[in-house]
PDB file of C-alpha atoms and ligand atoms in Angstrom:
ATOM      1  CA  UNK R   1     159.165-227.779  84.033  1.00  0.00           C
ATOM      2  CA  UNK R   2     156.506-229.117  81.898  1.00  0.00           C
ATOM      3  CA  UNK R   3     156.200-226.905  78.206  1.00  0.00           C
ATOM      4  CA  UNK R   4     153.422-228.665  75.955  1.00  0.00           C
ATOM      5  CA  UNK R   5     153.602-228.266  71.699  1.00  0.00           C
ATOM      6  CA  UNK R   6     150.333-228.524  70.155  1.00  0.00           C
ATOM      7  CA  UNK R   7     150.501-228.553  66.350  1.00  0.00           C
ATOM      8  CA  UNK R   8     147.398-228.763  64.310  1.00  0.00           C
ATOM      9  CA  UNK R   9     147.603-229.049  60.430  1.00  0.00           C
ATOM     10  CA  UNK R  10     145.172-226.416  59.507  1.00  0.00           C
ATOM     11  CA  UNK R  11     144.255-223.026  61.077  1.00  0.00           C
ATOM     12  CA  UNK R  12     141.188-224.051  61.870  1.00  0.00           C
ATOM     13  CA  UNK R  13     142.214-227.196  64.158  1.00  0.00           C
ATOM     14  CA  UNK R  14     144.780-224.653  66.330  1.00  0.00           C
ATOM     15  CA  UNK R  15     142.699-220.871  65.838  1.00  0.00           C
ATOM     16  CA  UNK R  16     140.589-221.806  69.280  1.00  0.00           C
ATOM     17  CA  UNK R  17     143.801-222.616  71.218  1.00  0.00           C
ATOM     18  CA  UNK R  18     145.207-219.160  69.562  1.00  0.00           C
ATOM     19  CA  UNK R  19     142.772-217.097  71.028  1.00  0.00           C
ATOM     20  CA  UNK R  20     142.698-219.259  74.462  1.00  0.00           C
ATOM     21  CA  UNK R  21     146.334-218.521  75.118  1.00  0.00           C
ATOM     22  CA  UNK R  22     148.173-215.972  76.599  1.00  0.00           C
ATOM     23  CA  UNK R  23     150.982-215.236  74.006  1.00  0.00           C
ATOM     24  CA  UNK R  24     154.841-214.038  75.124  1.00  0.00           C
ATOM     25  CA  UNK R  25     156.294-214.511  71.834  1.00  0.00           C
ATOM     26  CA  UNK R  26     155.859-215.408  68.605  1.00  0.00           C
ATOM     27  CA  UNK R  27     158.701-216.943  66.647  1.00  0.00           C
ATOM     28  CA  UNK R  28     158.742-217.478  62.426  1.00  0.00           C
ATOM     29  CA  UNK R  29     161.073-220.753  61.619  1.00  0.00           C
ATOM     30  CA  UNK R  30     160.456-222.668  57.911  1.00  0.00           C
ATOM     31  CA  UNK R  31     157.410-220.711  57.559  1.00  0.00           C
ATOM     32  CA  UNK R  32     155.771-221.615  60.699  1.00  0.00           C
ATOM     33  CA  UNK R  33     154.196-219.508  63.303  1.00  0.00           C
ATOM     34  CA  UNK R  34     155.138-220.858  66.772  1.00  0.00           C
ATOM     35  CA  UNK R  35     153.400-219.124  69.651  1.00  0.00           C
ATOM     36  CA  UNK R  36     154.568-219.261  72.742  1.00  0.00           C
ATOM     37  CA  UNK R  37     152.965-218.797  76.012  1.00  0.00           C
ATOM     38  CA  UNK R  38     150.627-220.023  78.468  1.00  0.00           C
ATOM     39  CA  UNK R  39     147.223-221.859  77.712  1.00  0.00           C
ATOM     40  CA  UNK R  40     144.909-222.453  80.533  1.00  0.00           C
ATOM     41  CA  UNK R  41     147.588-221.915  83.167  1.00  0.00           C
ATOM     42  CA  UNK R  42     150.099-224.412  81.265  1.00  0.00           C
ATOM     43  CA  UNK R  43     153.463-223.644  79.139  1.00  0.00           C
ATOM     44  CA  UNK R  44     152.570-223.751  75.402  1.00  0.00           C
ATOM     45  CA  UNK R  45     153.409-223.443  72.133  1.00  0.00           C
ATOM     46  CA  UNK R  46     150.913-223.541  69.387  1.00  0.00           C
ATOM     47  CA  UNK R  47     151.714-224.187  65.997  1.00  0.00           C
ATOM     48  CA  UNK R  48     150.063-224.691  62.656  1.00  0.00           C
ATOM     49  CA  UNK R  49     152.160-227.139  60.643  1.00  0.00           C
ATOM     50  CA  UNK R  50     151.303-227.096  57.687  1.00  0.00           C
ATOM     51  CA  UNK R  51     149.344-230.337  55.206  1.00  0.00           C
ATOM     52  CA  UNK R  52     151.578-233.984  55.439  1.00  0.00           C
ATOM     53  CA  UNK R  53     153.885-235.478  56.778  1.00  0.00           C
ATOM     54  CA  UNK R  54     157.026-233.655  55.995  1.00  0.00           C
ATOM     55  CA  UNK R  55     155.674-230.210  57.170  1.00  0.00           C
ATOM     56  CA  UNK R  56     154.566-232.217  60.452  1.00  0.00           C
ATOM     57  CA  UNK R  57     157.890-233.668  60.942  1.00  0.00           C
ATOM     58  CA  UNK R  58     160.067-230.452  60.583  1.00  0.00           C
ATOM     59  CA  UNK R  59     156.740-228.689  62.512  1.00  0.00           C
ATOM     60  CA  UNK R  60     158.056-231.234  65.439  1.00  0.00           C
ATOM     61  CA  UNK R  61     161.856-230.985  65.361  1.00  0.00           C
ATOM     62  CA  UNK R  62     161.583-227.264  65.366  1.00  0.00           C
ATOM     63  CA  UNK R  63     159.596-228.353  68.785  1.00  0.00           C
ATOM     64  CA  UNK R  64     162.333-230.082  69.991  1.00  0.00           C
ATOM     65  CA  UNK R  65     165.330-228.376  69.073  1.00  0.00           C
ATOM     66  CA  UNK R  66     164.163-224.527  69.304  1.00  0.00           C
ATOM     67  CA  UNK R  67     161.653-224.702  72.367  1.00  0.00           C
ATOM     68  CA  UNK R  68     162.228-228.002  74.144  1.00  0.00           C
ATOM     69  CA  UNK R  69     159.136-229.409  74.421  1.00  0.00           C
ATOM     70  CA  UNK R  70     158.465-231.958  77.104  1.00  0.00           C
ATOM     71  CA  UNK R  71     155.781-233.501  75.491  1.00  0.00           C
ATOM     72  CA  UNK R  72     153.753-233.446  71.896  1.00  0.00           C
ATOM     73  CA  UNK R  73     150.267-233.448  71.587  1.00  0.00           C
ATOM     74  CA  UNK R  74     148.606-233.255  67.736  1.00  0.00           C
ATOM     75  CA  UNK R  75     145.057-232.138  67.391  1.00  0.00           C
ATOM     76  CA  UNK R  76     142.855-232.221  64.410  1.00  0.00           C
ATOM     77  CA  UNK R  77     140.070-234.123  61.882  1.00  0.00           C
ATOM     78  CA  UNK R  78     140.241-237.275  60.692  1.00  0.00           C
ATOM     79  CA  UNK R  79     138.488-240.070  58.148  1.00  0.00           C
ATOM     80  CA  UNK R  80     136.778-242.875  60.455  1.00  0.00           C
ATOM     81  CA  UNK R  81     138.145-246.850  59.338  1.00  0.00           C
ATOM     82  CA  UNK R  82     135.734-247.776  61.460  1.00  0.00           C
ATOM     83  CA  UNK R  83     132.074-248.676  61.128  1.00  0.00           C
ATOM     84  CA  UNK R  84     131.351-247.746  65.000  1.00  0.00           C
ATOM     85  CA  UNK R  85     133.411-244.646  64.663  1.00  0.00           C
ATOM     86  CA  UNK R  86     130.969-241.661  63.567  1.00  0.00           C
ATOM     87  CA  UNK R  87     131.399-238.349  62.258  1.00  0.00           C
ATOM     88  CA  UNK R  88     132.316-236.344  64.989  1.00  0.00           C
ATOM     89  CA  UNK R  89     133.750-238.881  67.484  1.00  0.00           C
ATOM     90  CA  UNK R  90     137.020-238.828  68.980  1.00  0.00           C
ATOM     91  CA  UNK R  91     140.475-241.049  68.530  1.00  0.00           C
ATOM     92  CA  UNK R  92     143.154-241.019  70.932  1.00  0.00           C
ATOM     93  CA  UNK R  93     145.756-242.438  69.615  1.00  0.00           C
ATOM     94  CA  UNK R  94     147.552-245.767  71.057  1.00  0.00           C
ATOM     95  CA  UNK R  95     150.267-245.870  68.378  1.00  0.00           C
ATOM     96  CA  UNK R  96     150.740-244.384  64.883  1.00  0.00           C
ATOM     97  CA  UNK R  97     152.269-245.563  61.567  1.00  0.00           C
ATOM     98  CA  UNK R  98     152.986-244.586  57.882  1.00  0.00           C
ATOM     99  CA  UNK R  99     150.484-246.697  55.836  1.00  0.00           C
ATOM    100  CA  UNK R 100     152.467-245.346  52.494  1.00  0.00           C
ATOM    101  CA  UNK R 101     155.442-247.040  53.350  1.00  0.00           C
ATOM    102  CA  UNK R 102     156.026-250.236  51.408  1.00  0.00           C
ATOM    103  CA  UNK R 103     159.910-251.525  51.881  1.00  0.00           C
ATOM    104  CA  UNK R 104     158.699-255.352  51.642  1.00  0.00           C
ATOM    105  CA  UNK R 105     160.900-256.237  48.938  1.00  0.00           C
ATOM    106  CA  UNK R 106     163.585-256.273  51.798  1.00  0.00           C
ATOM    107  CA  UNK R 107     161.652-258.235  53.621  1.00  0.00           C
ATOM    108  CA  UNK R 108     160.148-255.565  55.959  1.00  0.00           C
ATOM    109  CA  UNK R 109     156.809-255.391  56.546  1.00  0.00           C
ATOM    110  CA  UNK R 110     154.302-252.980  54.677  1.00  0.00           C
ATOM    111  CA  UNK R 111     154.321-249.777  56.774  1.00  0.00           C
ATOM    112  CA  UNK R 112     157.660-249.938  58.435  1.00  0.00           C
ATOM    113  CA  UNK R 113     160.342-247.367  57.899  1.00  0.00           C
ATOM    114  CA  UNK R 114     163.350-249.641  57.140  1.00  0.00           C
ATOM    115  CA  UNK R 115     166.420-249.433  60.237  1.00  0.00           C
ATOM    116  CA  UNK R 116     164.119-248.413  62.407  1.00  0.00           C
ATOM    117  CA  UNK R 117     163.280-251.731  64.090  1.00  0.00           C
ATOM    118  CA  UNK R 118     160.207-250.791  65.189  1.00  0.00           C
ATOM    119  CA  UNK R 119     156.518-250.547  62.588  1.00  0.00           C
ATOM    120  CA  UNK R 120     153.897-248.145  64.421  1.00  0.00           C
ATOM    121  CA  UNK R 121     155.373-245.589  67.269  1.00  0.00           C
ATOM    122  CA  UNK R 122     153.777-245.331  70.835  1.00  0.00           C
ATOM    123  CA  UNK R 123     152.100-242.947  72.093  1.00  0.00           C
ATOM    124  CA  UNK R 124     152.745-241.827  75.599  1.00  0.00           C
ATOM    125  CA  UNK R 125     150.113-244.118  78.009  1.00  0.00           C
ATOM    126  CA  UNK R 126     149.575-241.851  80.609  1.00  0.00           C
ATOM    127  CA  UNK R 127     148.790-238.958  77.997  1.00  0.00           C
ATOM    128  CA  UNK R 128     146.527-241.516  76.302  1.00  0.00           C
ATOM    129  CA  UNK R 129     144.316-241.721  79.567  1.00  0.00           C
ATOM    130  CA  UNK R 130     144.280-238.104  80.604  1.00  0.00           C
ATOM    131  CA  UNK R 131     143.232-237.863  76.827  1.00  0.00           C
ATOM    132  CA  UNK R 132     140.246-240.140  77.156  1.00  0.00           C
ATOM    133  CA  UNK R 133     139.019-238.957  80.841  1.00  0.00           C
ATOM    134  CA  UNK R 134     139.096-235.456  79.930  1.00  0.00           C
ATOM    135  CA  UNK R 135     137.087-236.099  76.787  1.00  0.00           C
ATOM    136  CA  UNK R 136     134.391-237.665  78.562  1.00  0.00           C
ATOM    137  CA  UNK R 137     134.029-234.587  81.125  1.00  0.00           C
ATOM    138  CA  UNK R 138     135.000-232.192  78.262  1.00  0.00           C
ATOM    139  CA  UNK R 139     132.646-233.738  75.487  1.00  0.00           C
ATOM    140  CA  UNK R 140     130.172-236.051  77.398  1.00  0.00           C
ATOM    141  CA  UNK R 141     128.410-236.342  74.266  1.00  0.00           C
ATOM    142  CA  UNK R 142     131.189-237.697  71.864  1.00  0.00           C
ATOM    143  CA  UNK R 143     132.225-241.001  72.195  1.00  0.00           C
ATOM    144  CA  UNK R 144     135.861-241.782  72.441  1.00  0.00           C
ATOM    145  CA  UNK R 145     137.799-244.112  70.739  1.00  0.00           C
ATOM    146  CA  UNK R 146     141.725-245.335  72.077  1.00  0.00           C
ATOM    147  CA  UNK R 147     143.322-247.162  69.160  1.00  0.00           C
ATOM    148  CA  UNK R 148     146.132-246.707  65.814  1.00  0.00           C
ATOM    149  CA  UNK R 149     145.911-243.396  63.872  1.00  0.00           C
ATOM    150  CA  UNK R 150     147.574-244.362  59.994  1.00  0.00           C
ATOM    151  CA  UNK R 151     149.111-241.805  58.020  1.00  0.00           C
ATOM    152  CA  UNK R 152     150.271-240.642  54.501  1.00  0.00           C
ATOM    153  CA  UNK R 153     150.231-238.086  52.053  1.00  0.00           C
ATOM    154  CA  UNK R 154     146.458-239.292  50.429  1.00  0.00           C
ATOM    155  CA  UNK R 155     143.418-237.939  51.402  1.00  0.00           C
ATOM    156  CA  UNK R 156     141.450-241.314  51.677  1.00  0.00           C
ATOM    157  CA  UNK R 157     138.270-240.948  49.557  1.00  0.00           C
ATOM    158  CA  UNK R 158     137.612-244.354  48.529  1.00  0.00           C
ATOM    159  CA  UNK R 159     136.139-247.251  49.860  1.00  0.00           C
ATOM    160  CA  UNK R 160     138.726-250.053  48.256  1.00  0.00           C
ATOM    161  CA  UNK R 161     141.439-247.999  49.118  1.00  0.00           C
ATOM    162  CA  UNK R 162     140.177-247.202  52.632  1.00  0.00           C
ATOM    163  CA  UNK R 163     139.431-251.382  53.065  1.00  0.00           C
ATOM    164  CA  UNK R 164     142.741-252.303  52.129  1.00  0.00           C
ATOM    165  CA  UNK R 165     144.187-249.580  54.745  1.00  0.00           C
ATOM    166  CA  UNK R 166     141.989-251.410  57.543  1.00  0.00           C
ATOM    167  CA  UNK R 167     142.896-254.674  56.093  1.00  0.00           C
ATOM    168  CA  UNK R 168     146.958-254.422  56.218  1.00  0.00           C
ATOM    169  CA  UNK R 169     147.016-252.030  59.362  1.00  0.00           C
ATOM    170  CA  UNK R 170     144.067-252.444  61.304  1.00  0.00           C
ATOM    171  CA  UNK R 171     143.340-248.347  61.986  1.00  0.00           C
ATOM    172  CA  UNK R 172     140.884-246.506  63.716  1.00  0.00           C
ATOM    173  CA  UNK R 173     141.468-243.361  62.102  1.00  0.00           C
ATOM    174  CA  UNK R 174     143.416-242.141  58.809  1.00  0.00           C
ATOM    175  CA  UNK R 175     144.823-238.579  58.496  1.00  0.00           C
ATOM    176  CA  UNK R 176     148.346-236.815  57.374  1.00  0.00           C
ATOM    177  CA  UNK R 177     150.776-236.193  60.180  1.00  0.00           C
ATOM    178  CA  UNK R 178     149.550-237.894  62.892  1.00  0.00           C
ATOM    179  CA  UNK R 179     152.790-241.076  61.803  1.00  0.00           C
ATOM    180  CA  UNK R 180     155.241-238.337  61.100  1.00  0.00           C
ATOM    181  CA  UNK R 181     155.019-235.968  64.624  1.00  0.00           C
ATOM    182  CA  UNK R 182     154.982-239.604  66.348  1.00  0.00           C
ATOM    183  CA  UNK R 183     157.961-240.843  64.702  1.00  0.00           C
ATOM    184  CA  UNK R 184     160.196-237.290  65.233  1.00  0.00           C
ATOM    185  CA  UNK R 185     158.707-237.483  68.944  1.00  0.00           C
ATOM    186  CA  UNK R 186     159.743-241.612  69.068  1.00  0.00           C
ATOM    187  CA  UNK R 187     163.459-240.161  67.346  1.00  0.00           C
ATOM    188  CA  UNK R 188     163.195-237.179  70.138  1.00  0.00           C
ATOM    189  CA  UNK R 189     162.294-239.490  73.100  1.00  0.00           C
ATOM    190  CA  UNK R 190     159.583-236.837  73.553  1.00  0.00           C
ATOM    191  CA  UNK R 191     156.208-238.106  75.048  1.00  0.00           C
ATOM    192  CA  UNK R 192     153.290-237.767  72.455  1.00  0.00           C
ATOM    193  CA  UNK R 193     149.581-238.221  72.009  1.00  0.00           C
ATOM    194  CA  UNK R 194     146.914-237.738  68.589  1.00  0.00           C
ATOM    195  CA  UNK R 195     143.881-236.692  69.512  1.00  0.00           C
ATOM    196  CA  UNK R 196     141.514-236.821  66.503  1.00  0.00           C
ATOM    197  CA  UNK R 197     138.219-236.269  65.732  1.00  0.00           C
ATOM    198  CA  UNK R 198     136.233-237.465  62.603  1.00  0.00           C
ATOM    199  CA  UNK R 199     135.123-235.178  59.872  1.00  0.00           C
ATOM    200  CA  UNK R 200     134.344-238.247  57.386  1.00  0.00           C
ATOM    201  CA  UNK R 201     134.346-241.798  56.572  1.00  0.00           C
ATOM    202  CA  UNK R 202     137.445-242.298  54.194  1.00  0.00           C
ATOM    203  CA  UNK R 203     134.998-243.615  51.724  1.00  0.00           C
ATOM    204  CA  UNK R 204     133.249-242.207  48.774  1.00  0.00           C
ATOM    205  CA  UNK R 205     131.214-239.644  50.789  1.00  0.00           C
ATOM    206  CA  UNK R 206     134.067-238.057  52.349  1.00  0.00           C
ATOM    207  CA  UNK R 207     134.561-235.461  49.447  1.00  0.00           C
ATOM    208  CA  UNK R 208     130.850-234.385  51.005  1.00  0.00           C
ATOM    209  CA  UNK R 209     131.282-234.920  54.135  1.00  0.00           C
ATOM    210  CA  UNK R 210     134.564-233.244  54.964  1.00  0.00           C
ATOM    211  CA  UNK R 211     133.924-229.860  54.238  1.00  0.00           C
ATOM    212  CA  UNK R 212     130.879-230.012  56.273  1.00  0.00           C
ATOM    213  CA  UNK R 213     132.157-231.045  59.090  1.00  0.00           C
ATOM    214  CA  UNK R 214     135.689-229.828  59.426  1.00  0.00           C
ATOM    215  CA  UNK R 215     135.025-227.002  61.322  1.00  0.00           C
ATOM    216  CA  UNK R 216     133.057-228.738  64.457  1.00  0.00           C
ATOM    217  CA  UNK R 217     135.153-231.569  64.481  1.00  0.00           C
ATOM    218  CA  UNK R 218     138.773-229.438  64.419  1.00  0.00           C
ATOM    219  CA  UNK R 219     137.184-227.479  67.545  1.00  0.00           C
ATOM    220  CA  UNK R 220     135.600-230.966  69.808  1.00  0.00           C
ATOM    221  CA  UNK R 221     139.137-231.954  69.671  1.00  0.00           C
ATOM    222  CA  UNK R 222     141.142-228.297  70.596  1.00  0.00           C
ATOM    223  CA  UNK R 223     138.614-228.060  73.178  1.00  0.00           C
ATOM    224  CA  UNK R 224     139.590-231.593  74.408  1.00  0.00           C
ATOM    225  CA  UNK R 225     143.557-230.297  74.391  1.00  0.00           C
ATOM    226  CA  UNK R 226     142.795-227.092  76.405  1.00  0.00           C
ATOM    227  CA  UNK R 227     141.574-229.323  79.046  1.00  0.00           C
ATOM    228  CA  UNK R 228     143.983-231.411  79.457  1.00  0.00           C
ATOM    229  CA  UNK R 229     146.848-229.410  79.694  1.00  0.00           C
ATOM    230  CA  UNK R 230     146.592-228.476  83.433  1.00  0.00           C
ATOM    231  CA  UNK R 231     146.768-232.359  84.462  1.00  0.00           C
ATOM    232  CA  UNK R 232     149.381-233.081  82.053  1.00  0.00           C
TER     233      UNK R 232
HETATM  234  N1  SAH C 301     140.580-228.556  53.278  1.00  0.00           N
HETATM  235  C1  SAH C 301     141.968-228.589  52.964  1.00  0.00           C
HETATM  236  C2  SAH C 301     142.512-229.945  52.609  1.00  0.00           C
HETATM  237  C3  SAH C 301     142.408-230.873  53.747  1.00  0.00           C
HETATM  238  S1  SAH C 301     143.374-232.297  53.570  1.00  0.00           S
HETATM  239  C4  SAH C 301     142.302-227.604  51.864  1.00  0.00           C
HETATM  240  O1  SAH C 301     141.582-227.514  50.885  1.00  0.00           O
HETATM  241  O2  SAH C 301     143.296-226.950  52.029  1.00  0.00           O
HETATM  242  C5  SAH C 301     142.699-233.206  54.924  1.00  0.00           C
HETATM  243  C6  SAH C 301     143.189-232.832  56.311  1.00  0.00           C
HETATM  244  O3  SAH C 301     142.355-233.443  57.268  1.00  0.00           O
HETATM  245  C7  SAH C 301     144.586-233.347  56.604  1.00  0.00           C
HETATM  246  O4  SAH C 301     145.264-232.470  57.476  1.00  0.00           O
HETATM  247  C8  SAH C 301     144.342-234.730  57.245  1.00  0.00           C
HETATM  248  O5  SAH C 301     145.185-234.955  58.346  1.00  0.00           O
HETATM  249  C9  SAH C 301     142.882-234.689  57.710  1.00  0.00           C
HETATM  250  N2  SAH C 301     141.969-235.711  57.159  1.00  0.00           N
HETATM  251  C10 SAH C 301     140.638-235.728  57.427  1.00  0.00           C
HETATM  252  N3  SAH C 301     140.032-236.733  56.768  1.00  0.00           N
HETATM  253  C11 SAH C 301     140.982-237.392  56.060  1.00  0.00           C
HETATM  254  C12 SAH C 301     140.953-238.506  55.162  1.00  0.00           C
HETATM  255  N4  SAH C 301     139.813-239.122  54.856  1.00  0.00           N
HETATM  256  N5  SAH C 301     142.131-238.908  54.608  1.00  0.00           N
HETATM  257  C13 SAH C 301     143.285-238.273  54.897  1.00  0.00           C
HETATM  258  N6  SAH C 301     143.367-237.190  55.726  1.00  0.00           N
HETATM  259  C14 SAH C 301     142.229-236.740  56.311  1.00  0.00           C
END
């Protein structure tokens, strides 16, 4: 039977899926809320993770190990590397990769986790689609984007670094966990998709932007999750 994790960073990217759901139990594990339940007549559990990459990777394996989650989906906010992508927009992620990795003095190239033998992780295709048609039912207003989320532990506030992001990994979005859940799911074998919408350009207005549009942007993209689930 299908049993879907959603993990959002920040309370406000999961509190609308809290309050959706119809919780059984709730379970404390590395300082982590999971709930567990049903959301819109699916098998859930919610979590907040946590900031970064290492509280989204344990946030996952806890998934894995303690619930067994058939598949992974991460909602939450994002900086655009994109001039077409606006504030507000969505990103459904086709693959995800660490943009603070940098192994290249063993001749691996910038972003990949050395051993690995593979650079960005796949998302799960047919979660990718469901992602994208329910957004344009769920959000006919928003326009939705299908392309690489990059991760790492910077906020991206700054135009040069945000070019040379776009430059050596060719993004649509920058955030960070999106690289870390994707690579425990890829370790896992679990199916996963990032949906993200943008709060802010990654550039020098983001420290304005962001705060202003968090909140609208964390809830387009829960609302796009709690519709999907039923088709998943
Ligand atoms: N408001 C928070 C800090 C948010 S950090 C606080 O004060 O506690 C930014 C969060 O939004 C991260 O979870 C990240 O995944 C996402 N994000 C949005 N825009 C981003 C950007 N430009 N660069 C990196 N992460 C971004």
């Amino acid at each position: 039977m299908k049993k879907v994790g959603i993990i959002g960073a920040m309370e406000l990217e999961v509190e609308a899926l809290k309050w959706a759901m119809q919780i059984r139990r709730r379970v404390e594990k590395a300082s982590m809320e999971f709930l567990e339940g049903t959301l819109n007549g699916t098998e859930t559990v919610v979590v907040r993770s946590g900031i970064g990459k290492v509280n989204a990777a344990l946030c996952t394996q806890i998934l894995c190990d303690c619930f067994e989650v058939t598949h992974i989906i991460n909602t939450g906010v994002a900086g655009s590397l994109k001039n077409e992508i606006n504030i507000g927009d969505i990103v459904v992620s086709t693959d995800a990769l660490h943009h603070d990795v940098d192994v290249r003095v063993f001749g691996y190239p910038l972003g990949e986790v050395p051993q690995l033998g593979c650079l960005a992780f796949p998302a799960d295709d047919r979660l990718v689609q469901l992602a994208v048609n329910c957004c344009k039912e769920v959000n006919p207003d928003i326009e939705v984007y299908q392309g690489r989320v990059v991760s790492g532990d910077q906020f991206i506030s700054d135009k040069g670094v945000k070019n040379r992001i776009i430059e050596n990994f060719q993004g649509f979005c920058v955030e960070m966990e999106g690289a870390s859940i994707a690579h425990t799911a890829y370790l896992n074998h679990v199916p996963f998709v990032i949906i993200r919408a943008i709060s802010d350009k990654a550039d020098d207005s983001a420290e304005m932007d962001y705060p202003s549009f968090e909140k609208a942007a964390a809830v387009h993209s829960a609302a796009l999750v709690e519709h999907m689930l039923p088709v998943i």
